[in-house]
CSV table of C-alpha atoms in Angstrom, one decimal:
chain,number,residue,atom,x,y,z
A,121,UNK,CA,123.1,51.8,61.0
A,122,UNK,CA,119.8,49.6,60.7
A,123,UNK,CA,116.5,51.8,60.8
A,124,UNK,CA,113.2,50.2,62.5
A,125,UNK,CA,110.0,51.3,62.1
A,126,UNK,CA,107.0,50.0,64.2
A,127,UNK,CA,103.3,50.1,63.2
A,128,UNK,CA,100.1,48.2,64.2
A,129,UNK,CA,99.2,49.4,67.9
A,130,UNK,CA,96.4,50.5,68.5
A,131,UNK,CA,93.4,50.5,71.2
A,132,UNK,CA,91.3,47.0,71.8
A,133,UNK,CA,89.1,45.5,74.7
A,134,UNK,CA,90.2,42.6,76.4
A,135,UNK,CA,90.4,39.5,74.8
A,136,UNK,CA,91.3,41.5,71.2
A,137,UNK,CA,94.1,41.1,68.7
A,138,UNK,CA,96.3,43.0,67.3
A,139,UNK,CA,99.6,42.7,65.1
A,140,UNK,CA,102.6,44.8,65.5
A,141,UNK,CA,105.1,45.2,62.5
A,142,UNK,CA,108.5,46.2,62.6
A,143,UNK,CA,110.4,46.8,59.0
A,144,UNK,CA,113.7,47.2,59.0
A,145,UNK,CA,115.5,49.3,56.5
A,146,UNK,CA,118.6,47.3,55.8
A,147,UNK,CA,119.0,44.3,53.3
A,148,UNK,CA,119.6,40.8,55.0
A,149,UNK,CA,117.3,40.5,57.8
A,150,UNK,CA,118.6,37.3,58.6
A,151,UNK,CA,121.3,39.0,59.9
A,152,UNK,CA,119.6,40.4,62.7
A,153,UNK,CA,118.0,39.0,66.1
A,154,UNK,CA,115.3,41.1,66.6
A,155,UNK,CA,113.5,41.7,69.6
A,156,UNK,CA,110.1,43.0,70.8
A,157,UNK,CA,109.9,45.3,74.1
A,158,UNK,CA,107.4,47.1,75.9
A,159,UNK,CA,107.5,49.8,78.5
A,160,UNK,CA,103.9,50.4,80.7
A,161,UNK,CA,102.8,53.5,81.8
A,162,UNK,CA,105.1,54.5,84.5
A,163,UNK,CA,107.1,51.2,84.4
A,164,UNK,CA,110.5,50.6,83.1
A,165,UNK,CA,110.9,48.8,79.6
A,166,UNK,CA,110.7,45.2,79.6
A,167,UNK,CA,111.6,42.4,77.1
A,168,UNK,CA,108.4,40.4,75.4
A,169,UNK,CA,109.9,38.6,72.9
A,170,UNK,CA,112.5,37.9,70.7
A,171,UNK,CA,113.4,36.1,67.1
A,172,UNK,CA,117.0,34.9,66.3
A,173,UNK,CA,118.8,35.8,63.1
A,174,UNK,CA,119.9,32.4,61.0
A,175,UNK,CA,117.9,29.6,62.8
A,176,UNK,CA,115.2,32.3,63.4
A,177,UNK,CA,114.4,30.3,67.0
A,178,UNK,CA,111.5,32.4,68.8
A,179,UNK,CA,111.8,33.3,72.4
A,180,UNK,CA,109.0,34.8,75.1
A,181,UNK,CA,109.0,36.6,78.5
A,182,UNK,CA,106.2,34.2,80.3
A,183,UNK,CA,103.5,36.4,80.9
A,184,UNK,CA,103.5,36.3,76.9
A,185,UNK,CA,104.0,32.5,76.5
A,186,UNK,CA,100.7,31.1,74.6
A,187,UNK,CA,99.6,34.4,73.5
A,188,UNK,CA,101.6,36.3,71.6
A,189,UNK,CA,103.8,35.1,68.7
A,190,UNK,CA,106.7,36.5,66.7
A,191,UNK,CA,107.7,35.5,63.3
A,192,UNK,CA,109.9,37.4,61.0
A,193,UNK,CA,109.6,37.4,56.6
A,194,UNK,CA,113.3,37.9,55.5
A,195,UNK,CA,112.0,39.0,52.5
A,196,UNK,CA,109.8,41.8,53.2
A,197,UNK,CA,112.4,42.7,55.6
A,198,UNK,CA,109.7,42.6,58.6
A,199,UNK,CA,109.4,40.8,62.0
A,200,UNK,CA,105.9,40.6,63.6
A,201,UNK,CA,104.5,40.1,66.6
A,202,UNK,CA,101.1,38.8,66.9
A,203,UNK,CA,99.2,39.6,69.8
A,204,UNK,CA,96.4,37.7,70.9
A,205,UNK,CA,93.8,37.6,73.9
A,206,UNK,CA,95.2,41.0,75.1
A,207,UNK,CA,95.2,41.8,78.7
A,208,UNK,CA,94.9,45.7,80.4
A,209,UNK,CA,98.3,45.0,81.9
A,210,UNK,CA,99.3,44.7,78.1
A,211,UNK,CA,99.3,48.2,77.7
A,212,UNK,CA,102.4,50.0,77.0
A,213,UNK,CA,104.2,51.3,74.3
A,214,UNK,CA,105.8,48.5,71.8
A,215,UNK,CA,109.2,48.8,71.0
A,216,UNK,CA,111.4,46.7,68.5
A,217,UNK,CA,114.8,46.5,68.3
A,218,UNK,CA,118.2,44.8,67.1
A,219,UNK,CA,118.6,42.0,70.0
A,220,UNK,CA,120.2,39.4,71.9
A,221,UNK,CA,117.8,36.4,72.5
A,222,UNK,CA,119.8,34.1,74.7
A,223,UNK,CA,120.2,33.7,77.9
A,224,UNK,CA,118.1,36.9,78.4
A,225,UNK,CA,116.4,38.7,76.0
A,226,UNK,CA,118.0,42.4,75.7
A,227,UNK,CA,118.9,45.5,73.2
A,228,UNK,CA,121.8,44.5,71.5
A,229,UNK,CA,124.8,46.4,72.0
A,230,UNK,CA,125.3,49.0,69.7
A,231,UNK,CA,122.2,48.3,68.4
A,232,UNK,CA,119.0,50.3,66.8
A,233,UNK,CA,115.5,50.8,68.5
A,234,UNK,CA,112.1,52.0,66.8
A,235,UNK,CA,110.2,54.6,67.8
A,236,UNK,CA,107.4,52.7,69.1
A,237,UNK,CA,103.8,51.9,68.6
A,238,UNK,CA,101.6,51.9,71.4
A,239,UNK,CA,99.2,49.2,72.4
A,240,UNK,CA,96.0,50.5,75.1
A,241,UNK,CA,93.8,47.2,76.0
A,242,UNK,CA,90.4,48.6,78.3
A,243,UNK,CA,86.9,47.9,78.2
C-alpha cells in the first residue's frame, strides 16, 4: 500500500505563503489522483484540492480557488500544494491522500492518508 508523507506547514501571518509537500513512496505517481485535505480546529475534515492521475487535471474547493495551487512532479514522486495569501480560517491540519477528483473531491476508497502537517495563519 502507497505511503504519504506530508511536510511544509508551518505558522505565517496573514497574507503569507507557504508550500506543502506530499511524497509518495510508491513508483508511478501518475497512477495516483492525489488529493489535498484539511481539518480545522474542532471542525470535521474537508476537501481543498485535488490533482488527477494521467491528465493530471487540478481541482479546488472555492474558498481555495485563486489562491492556492496544486501541481504534482511524477518524477520526484511529490504533489504540492502552494498556498498563497493565507487566511486565519486557513488554519488546520493538512492532510494528503490517494483521491477521487470528480464529481466531488474525496479519499479514495481503499486508499492511503498522510499523517499531516499543520498550517496556523495569526497575526
Amino acid at each position: 500500500q502507497v505511503q504519504l508523507v506530508e511536510s511544509g506547514g508551518g505558522s505565517v501571518q496573514p497574507g503569507g505563503s507557504l508550500r506543502l509537500s506530499c511524497v509518495l513512496s510508491r513508483d508511478r505517481l501518475d497512477y495516483y489522483a492525489v488529493g489535498w485535505f484539511r481539518q480545522p480546529p474542532g471542525k470535521e475534515r474537508e476537501p481543498v484540492s485535488c490533482i488527477s492521475s494521467a491528465e493530471a487535471s487540478t481541482y479546488y474547493v472555492d474558498s481555495v480557488k485563486g489562491r492556492f495551487t496544486i501541481s504534482r512532479d511524477n518524477a520526484k514522486g511529490t504533489v504540492y500544494l502552494q498556498m498563497n495569501d493565507l487566511r486565519p480560517e486557513d488554519t488546520a491540519v493538512y492532510f494528503c491522500a490517494t483521491a477521487q477528483c470528480w464529481p466531488v473531491i474525496s479519499g479514495a476508497a481503499f486508499g492511503s492518508w498522510g499523517q499531516g502537517t499543520q498550517v496556523t495563519v495569526s497575526s
